[in-house]
XYZ file of C-alpha atoms in Angstrom:
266
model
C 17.759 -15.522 -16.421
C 17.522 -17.915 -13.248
C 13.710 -17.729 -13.342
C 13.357 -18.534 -16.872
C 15.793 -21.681 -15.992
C 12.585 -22.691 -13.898
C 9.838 -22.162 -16.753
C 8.096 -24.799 -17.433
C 7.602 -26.065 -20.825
C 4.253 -25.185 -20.335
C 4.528 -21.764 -19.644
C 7.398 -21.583 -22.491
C 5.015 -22.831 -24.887
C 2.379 -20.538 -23.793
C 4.738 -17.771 -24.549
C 5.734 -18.885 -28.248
C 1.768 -19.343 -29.190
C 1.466 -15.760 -29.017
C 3.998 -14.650 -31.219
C 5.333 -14.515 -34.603
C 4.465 -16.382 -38.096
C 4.795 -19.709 -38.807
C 7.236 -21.641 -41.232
C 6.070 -21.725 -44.488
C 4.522 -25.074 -45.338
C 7.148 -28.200 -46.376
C 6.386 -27.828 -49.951
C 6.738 -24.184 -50.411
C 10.266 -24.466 -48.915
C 12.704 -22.496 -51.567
C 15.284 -24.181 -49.163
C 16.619 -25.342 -45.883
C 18.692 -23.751 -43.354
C 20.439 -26.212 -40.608
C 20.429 -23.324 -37.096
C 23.229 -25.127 -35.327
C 24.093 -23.853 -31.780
C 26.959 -24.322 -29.516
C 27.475 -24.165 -25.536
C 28.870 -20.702 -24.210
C 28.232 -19.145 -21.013
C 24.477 -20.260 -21.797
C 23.248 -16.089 -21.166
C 21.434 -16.526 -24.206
C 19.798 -20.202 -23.715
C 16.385 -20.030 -22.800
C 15.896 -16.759 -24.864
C 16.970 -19.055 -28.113
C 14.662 -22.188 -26.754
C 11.597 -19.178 -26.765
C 12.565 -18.407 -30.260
C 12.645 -21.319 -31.987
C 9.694 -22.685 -30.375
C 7.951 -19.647 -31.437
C 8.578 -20.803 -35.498
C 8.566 -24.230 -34.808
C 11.844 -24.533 -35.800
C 13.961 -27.617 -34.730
C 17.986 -27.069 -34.525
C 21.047 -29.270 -33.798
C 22.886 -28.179 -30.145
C 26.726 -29.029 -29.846
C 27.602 -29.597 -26.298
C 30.725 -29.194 -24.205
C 30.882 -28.195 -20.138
C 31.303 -24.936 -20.137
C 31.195 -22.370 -17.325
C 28.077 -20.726 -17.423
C 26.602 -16.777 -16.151
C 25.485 -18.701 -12.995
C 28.772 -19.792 -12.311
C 28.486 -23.850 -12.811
C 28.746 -25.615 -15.869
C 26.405 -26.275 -18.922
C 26.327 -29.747 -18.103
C 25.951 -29.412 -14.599
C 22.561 -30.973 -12.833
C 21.549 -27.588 -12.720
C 20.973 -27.147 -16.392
C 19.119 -30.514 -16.679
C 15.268 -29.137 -17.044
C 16.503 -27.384 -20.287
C 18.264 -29.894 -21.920
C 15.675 -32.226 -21.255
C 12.887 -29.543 -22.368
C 15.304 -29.539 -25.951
C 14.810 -32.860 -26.009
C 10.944 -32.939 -25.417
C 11.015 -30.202 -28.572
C 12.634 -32.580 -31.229
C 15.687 -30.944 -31.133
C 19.222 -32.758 -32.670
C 22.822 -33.184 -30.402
C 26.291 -33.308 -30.834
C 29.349 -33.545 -28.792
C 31.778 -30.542 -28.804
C 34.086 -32.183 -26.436
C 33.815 -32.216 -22.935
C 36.513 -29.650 -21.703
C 35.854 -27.686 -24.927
C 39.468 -29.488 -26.345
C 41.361 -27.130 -28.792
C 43.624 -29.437 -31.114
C 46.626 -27.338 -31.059
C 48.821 -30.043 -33.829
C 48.845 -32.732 -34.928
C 52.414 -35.378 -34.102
C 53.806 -38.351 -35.050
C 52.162 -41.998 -34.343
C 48.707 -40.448 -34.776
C 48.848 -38.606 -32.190
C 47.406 -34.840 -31.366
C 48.832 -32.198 -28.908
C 45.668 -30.414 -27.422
C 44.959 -27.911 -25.102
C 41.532 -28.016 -23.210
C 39.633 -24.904 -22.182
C 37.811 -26.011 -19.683
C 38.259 -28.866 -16.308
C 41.419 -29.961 -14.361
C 44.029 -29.519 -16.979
C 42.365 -26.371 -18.876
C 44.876 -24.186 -20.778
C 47.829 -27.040 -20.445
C 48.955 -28.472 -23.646
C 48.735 -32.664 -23.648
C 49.776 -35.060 -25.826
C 46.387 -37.265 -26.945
C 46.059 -40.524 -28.491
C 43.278 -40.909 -30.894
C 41.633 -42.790 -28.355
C 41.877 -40.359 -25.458
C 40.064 -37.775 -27.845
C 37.253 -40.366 -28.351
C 36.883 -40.676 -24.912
C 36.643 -36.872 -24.761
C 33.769 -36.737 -26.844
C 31.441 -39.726 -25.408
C 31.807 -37.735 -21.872
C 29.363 -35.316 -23.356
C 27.366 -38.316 -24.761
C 27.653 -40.364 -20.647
C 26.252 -37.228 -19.058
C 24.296 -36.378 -21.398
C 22.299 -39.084 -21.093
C 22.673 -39.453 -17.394
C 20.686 -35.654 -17.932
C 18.242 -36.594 -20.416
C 17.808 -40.269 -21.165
C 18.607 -39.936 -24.217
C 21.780 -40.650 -25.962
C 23.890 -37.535 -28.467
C 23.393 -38.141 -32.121
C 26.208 -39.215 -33.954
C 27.865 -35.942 -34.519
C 30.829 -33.334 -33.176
C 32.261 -30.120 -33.578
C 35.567 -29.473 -33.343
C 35.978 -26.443 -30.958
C 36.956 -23.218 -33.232
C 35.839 -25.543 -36.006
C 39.929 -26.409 -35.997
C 40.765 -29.693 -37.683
C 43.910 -31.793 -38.661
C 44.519 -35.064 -39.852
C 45.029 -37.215 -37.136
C 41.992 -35.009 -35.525
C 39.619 -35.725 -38.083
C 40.783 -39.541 -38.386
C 40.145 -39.740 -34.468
C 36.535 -38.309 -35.011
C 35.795 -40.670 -37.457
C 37.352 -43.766 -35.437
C 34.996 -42.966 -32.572
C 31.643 -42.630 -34.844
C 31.318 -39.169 -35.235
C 30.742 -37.110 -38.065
C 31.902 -33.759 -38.401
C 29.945 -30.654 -38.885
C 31.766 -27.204 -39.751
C 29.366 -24.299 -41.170
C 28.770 -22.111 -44.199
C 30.735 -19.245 -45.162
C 27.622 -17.287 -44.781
C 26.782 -19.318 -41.687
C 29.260 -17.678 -39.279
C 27.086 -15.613 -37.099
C 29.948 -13.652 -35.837
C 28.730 -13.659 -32.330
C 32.541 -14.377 -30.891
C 33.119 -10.801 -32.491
C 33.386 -7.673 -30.714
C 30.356 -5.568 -30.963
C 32.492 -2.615 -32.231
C 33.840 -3.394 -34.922
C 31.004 -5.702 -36.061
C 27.443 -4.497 -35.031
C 24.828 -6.885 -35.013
C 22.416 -5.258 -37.565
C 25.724 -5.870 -40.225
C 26.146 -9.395 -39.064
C 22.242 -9.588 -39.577
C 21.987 -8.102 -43.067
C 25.354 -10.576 -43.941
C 23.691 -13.232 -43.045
C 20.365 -12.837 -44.731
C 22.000 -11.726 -48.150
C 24.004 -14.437 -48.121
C 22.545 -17.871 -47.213
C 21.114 -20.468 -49.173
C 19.769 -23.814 -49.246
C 21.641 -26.254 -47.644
C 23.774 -23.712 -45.480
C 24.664 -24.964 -42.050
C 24.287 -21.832 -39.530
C 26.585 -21.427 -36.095
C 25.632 -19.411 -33.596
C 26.543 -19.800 -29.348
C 24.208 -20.273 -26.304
C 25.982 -16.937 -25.399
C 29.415 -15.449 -25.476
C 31.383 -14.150 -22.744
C 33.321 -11.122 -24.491
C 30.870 -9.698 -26.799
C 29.206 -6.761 -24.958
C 26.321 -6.266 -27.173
C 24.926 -9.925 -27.590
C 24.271 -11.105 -30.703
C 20.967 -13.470 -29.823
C 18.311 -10.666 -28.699
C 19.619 -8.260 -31.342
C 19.568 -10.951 -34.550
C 18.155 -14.292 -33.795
C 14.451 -13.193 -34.387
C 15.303 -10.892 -37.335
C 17.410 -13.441 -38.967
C 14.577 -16.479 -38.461
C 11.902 -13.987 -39.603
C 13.931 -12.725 -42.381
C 14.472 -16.148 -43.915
C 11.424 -17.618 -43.798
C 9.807 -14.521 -45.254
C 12.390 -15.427 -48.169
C 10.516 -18.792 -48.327
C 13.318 -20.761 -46.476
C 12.307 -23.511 -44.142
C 14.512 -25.003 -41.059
C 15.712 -28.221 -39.876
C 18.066 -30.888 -37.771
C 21.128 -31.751 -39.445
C 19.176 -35.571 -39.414
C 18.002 -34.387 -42.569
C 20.400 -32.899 -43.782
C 22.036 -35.005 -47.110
C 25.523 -35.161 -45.457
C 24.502 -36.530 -42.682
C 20.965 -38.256 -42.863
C 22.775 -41.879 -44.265
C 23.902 -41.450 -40.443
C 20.634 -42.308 -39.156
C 18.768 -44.097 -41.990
C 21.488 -46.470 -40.787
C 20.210 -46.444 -37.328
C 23.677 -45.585 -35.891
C 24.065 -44.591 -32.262
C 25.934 -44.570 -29.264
């Protein structure tokens, strides 16, 4: 994995020409699918770039620092050429916090008790204002664009896709929209291989999406022991578009596209 981390997107591109069918065209799209992917341990990363440049697929990335297979963080300097290759490709961003925060409940005064997972105070539980979670999020937005140039779109996922009130409110307060994910749109790649093997996840997911579903998958996962991305990612794409479904950021998707037909950013 740490000499694909030095491909360049030449040589990435080179590899995706040679394989695999195209999207069907925009008008004979029998629907969309939004491929949404969070940060992990980022063992899966370049492998998902390959794939959806191979379909010319573009997908939204949630980001949060996480420690990585190489033993730094995803938003290290270290993992700058990809995120600024994702970039280059069209893809969408989000912030997922920059300790990867878990809201643990919500208290009185607007207030949230939270417990990050990641950075000085990881697995403490600490008593947030709404504004100390906003600041949270646009630290993935700051070095993101210290990384890239380029600033996150206005969007966030809640780590675990956990929400209350006052958590919500705080997102909202700050500029971001929340994103969650279908019913049929949970890969199951946090699962443990064993009791869910990837060719069921696989054959859930393709029986049941449809238009409009948001999918969530990770840039790898620490705990499962037979990863989900080589096993399912290419299936899955292949699978759908066969089915006539077509792919894209969630810019266009109708809960969220006002967002940016507005022209907001940050």
């Amino acid at each position: 994995m740490k000499q694909l981390r030095g491909l360049s997107l030449c040589a990435i591109l080179a590899t995706g020409q040679a394989v695999a069918q195209s999207a069907p065209p925009a008008a004979a799209c029998k629907g969309r699918i939004y491929l949404t992917f969070d940060t992990g341990s980022q063992s899966q990363a370049e492998l998902i770039e390959q794939t959806l440049l191979r379909h010319h697929i573009k997908a939204t990335f949630f980001l949060a620092n996480e420690k990585t297979i190489h033993g730094d963080y995803s938003l290290d300097p270290g993992w700058q050429p990809l995120w600024k290759r994702l970039v280059q490709e069209g893809h969408a961003f989000g912030t997922h916090t920059f300790d990867h925060v878990y809201v643990v409940r919500d208290l009185p005064g607007g207030k949230i008790e939270v417990r990050p997972q990641f950075g000085a105070q990881a697995g403490k539980k600490l008593q947030w204002t709404a504004d100390q979670y906003c600041q949270e999020m646009k630290q993935v937005d700051q070095r993101f664009f210290e990384l890239t140039g380029r600033k996150l779109d206005p969007l966030w996922r809640a780590p675990g896709g956990r929400l209350t009130p006052n958590l919500l409110k705080a997102g909202q307060a700050c500029g971001y929209a929340h994103v969650a994910w279908a019913p049929a749109g949970f890969s199951g790649d946090e699962l443990p291989s064993d009791k869910f093997p990837n060719a069921e996840l696989l054959k859930k997911a393709l029986d049941g999406l449809k238009d409009g579903d948001i999918f969530l998958a990770h840039m790898g996962i620490w705990s499962r022991q037979d990863p989900w991305a080589p096993a399912v990612l290419e299936p899955l794409i292949s699978g759908l578009e066969q089915k006539g479904f077509c792919f894209a950021t969630l810019r266009e998707h109708p809960a969220y596209q006002h967002l940016f037909a507005a022209g907001k950013e940050h």
